[in-house]
PDB file of C-alpha atoms and ligand atoms in Angstrom:
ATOM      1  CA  UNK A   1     144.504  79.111 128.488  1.00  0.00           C
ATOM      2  CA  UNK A   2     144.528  81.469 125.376  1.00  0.00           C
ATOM      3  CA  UNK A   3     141.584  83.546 124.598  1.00  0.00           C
ATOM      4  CA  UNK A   4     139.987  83.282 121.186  1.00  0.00           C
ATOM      5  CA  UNK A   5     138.012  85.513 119.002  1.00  0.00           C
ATOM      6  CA  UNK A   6     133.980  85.440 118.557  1.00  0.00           C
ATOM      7  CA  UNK A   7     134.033  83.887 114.722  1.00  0.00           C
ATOM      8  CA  UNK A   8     136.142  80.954 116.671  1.00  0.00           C
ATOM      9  CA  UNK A   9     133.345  80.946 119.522  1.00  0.00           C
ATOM     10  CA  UNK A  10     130.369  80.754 117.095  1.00  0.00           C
ATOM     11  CA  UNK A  11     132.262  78.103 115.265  1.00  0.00           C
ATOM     12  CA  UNK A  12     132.773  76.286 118.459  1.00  0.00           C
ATOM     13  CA  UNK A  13     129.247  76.454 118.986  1.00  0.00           C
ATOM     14  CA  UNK A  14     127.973  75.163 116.109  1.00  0.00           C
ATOM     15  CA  UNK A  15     130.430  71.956 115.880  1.00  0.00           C
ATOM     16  CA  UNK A  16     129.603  71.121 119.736  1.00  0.00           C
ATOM     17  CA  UNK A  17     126.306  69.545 121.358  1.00  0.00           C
ATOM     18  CA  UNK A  18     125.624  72.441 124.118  1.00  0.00           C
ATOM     19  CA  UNK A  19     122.043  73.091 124.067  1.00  0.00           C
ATOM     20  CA  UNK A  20     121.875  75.828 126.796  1.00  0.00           C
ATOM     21  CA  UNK A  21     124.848  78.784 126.907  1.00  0.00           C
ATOM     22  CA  UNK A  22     125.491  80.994 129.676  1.00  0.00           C
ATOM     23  CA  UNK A  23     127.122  84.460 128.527  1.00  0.00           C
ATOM     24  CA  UNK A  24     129.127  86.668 130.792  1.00  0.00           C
ATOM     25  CA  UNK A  25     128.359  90.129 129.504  1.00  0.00           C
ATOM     26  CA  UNK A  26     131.003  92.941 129.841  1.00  0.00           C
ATOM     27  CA  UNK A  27     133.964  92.232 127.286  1.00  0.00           C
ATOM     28  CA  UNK A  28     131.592  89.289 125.768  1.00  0.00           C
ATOM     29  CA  UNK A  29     128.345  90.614 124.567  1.00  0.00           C
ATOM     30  CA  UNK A  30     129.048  94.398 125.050  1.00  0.00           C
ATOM     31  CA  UNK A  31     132.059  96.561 126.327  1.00  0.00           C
ATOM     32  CA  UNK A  32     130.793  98.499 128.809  1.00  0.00           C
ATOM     33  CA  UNK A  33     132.023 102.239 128.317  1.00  0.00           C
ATOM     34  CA  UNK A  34     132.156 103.168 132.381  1.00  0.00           C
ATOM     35  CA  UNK A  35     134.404 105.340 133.781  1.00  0.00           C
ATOM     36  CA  UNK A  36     135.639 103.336 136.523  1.00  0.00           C
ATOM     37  CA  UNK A  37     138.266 106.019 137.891  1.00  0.00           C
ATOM     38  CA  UNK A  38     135.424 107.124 140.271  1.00  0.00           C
ATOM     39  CA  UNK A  39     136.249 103.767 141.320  1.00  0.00           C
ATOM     40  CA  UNK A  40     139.659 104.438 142.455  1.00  0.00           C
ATOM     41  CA  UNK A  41     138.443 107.095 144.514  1.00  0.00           C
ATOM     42  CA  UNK A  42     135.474 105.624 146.146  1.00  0.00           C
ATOM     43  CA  UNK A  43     137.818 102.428 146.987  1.00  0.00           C
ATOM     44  CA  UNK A  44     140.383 105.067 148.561  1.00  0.00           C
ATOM     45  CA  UNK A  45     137.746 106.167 151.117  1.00  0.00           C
ATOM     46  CA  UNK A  46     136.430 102.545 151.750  1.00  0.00           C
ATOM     47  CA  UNK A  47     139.662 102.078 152.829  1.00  0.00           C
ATOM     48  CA  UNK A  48     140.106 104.995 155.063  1.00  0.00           C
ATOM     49  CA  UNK A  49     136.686 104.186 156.518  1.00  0.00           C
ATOM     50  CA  UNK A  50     137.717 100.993 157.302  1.00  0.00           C
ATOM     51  CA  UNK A  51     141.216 101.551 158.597  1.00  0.00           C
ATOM     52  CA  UNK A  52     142.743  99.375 155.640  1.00  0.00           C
ATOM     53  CA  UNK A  53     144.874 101.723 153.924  1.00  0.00           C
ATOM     54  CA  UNK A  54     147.930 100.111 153.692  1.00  0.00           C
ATOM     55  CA  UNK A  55     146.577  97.007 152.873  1.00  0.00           C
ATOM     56  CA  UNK A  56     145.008  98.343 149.549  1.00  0.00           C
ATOM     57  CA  UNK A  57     148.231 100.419 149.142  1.00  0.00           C
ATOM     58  CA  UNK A  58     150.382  97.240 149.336  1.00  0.00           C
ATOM     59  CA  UNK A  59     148.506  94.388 147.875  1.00  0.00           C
ATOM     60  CA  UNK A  60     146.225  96.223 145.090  1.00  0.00           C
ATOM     61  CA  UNK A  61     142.061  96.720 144.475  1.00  0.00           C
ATOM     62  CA  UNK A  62     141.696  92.961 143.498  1.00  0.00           C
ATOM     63  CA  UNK A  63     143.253  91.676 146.840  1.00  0.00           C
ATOM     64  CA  UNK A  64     141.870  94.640 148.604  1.00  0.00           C
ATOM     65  CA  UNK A  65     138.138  93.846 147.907  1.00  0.00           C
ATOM     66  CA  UNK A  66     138.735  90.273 148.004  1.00  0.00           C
ATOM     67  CA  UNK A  67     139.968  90.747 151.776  1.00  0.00           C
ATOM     68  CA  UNK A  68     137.138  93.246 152.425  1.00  0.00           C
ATOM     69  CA  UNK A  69     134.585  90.498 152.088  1.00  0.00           C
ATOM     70  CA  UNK A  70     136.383  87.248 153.093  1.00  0.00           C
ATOM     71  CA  UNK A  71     137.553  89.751 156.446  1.00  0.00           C
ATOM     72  CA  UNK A  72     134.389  91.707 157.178  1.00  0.00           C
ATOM     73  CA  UNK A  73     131.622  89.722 155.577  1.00  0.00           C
ATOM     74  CA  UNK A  74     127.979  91.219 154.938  1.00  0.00           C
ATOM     75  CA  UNK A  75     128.395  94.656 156.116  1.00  0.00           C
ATOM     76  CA  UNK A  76     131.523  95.009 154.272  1.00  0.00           C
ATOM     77  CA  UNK A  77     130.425  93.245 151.256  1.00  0.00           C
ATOM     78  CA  UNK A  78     127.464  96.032 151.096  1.00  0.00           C
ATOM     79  CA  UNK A  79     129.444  98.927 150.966  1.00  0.00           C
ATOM     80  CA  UNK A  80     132.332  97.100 148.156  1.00  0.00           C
ATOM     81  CA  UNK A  81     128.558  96.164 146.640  1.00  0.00           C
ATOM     82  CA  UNK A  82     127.432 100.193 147.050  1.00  0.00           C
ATOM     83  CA  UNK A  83     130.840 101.071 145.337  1.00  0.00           C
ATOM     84  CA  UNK A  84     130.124  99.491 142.097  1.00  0.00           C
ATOM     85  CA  UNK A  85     126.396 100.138 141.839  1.00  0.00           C
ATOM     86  CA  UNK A  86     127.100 104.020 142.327  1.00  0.00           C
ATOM     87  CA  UNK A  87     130.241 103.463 139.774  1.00  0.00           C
ATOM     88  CA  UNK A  88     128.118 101.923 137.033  1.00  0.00           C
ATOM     89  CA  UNK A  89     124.957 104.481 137.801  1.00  0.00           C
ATOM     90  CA  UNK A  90     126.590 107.514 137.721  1.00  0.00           C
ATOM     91  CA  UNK A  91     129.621 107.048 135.524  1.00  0.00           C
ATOM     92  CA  UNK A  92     128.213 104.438 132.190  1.00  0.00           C
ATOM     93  CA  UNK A  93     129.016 106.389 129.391  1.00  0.00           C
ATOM     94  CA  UNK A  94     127.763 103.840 126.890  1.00  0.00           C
ATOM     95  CA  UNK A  95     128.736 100.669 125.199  1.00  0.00           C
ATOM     96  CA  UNK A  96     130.391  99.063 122.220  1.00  0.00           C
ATOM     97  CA  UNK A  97     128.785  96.045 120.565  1.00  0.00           C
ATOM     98  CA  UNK A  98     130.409  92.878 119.570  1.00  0.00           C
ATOM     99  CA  UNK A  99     128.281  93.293 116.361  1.00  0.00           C
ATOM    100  CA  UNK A 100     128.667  89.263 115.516  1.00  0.00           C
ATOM    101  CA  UNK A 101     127.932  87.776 118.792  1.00  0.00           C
ATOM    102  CA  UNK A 102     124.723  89.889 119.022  1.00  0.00           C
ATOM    103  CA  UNK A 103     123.616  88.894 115.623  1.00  0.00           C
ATOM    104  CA  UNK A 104     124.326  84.962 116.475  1.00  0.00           C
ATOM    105  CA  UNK A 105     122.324  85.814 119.808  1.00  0.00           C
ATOM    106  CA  UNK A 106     119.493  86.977 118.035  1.00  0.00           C
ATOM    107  CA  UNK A 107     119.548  84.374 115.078  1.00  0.00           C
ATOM    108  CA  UNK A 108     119.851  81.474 116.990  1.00  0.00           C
ATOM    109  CA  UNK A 109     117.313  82.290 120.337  1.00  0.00           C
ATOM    110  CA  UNK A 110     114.913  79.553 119.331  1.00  0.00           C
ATOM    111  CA  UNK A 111     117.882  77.059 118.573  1.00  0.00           C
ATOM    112  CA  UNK A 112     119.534  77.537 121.914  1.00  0.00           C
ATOM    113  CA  UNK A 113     118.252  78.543 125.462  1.00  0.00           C
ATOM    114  CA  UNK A 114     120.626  81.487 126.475  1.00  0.00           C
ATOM    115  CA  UNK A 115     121.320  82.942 129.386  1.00  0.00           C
ATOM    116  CA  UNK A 116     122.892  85.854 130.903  1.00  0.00           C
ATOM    117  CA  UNK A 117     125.395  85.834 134.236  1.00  0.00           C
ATOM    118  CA  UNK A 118     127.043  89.196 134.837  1.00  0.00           C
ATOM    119  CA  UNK A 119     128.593  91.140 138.075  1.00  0.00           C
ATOM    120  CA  UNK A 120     127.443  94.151 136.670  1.00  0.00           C
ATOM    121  CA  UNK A 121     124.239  95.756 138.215  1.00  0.00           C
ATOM    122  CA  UNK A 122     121.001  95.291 137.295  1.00  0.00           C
ATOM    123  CA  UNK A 123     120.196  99.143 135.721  1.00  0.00           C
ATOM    124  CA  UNK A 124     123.496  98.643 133.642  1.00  0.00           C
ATOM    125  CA  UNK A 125     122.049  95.597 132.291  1.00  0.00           C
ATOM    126  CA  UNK A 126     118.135  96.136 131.510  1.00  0.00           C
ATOM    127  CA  UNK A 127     119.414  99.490 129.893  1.00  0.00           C
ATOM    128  CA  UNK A 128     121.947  97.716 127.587  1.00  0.00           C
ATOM    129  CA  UNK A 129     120.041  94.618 126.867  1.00  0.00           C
ATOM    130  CA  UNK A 130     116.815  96.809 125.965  1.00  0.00           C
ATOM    131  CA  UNK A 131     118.743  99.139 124.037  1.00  0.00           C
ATOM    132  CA  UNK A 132     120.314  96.214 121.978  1.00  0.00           C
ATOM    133  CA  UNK A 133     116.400  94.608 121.763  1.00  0.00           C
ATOM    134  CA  UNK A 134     118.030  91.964 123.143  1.00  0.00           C
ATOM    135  CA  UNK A 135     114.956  91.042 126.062  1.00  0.00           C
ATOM    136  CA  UNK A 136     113.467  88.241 124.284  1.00  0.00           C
ATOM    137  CA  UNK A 137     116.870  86.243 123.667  1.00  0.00           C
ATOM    138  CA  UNK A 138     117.426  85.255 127.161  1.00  0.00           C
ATOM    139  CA  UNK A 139     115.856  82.711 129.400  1.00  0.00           C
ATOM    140  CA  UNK A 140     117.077  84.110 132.231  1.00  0.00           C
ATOM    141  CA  UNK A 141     119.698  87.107 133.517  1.00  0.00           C
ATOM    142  CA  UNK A 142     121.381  87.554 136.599  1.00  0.00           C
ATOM    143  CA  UNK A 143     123.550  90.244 137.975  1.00  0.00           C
ATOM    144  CA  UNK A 144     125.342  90.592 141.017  1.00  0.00           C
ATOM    145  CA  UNK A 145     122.878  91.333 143.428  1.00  0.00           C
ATOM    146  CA  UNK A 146     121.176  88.399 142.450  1.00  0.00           C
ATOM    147  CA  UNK A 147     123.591  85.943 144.185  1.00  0.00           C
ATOM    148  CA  UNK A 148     125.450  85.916 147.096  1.00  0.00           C
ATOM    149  CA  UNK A 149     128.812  86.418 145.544  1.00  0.00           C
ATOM    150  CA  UNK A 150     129.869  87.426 142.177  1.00  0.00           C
ATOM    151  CA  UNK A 151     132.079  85.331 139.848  1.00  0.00           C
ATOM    152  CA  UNK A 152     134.003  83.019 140.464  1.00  0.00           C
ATOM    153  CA  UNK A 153     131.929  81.745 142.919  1.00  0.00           C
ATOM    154  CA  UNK A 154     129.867  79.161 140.795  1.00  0.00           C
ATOM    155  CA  UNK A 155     126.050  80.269 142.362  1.00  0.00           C
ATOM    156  CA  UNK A 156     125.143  82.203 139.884  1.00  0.00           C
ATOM    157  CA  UNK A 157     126.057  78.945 136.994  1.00  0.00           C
ATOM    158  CA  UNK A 158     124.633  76.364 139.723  1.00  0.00           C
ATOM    159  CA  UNK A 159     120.954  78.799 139.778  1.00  0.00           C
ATOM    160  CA  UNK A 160     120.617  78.679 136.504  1.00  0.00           C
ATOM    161  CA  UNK A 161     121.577  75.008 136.240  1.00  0.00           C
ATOM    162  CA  UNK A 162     118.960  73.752 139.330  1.00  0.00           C
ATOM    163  CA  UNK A 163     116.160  76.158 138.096  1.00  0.00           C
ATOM    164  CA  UNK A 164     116.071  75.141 134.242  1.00  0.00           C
ATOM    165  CA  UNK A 165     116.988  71.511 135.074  1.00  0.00           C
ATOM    166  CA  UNK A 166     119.407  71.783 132.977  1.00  0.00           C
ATOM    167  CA  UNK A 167     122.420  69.019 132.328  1.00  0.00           C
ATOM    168  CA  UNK A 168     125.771  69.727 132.876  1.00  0.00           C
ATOM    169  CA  UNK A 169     127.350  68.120 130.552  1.00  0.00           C
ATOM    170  CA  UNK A 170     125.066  70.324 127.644  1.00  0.00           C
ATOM    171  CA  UNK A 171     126.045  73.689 129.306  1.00  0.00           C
ATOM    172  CA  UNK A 172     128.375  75.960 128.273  1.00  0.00           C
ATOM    173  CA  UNK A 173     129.859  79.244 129.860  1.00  0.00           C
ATOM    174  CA  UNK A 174     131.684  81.820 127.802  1.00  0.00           C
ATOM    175  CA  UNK A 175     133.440  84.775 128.853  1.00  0.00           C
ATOM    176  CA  UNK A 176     136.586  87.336 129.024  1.00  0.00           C
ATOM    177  CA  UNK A 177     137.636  86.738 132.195  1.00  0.00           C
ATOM    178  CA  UNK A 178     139.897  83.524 133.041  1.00  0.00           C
ATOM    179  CA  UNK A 179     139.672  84.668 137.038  1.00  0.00           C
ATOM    180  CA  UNK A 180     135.803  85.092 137.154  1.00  0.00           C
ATOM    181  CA  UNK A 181     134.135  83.670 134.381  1.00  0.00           C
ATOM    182  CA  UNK A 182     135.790  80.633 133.825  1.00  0.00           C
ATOM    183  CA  UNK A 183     136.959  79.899 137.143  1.00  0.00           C
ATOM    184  CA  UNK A 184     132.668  79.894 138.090  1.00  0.00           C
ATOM    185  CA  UNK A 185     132.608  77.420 135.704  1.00  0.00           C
ATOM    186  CA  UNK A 186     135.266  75.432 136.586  1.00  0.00           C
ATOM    187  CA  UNK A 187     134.001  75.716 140.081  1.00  0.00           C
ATOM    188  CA  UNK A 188     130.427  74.496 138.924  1.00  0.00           C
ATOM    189  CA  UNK A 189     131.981  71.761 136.547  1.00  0.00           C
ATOM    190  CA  UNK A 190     130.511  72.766 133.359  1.00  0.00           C
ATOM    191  CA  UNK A 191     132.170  73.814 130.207  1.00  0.00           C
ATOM    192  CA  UNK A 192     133.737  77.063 129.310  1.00  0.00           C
ATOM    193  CA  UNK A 193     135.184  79.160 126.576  1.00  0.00           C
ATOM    194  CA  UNK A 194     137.585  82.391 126.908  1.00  0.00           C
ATOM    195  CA  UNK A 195     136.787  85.129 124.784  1.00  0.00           C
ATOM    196  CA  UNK A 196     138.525  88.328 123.389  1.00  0.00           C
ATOM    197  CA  UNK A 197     136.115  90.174 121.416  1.00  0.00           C
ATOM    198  CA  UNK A 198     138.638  92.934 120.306  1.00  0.00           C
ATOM    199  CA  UNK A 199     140.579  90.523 118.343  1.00  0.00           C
TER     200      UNK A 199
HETATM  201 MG1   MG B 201     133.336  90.193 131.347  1.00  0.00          MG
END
């Protein structure tokens, strides 16, 4: 699959029937400017606390936290959960805007229902969408707390889908990440479209 930029997307959008569009938000709506090499470090004593230090060493931080919670389950998934909360808290430095998405967004809210599904926190997301007076353009947003797993598990799509009623077949999710957001929607059997908004 090869990623495509946002004039492409909004084109897209306005050829096709989808009524209701789910938005991923880091590297879609927004880049997030966080300084995730706290992350690094934080990860470093997870695994140390855990005894899992040659795992992370051999098999890399995807793998790694993908083990953590398949392995350990709720307590574990906590503390990989605690990781990116304090990450995003105490290291956003800001964000850049993908300028012609957000204008669409906020031309079109009436036209479409939007929504928002992001694994970022919820303080990194009422602080960017408020800042970008963005509140009023989404029916609904969830972030990673608000299901039981983040991307690419499909809960977060399938919420939105049971709660609005919506159909299926008029739903579209768009994001950056082939692994997460797509794969969700995959997963959920709704359509998607990959995104680079840097090109
Ligand atoms: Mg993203």
């Amino acid at each position: 699959m090869f990623k495509r930029d946002t004039a492409e997307l909004i084109e897209f959008i306005e050829s096709s029937d989808y009524t209701d569009i789910i938005f991923d938000f880091d590297e879609t709506i927004v880049q997030l400017l966080i300084d995730w090499s706290y992350l690094k470090i934080d990860r470093e004593q997870l695994a140390k606390k855990y005894e899992e230090e040659e795992y992370l060493k051999e098999n890399g931080w995807y793998a790694f936290d993908k083990m953590l919670v398949e392995k350990y389950s709720e307590e574990w998934k906590k503390d990989l959960d605690k990781m990116f909360i304090t990450a995003e808290e105490n290291h956003f430095l800001g964000l850049n805007e993908n300028t012609d998405l957000i204008h669409f967004i906020k031309e079109n809210a009436k036209k479409y229902n939007f929504y928002v599904l992001s694994n970022n926190t919820q303080n990194t997301l009422y602080k960017a969408i408020s800042e970008l007076e963005m509140t009023k353009c989404f029916h609904i947003v969830l972030w990673r707390d608000n299901v039981s797993a983040p991307k690419p598990n499909p809960e977060g799509i399938e919420t939105i889908i049971k709660s609005q009623k919506l159909k299926k077949e008029n739903t579209l999710m768009i994001g950056d990440s082939e692994t997460s957001d797509i794969a969700a929607a995959q997963r959920a059997e709704i359509d998607s479209f990959l995104i680079d908004m840097h090109l």
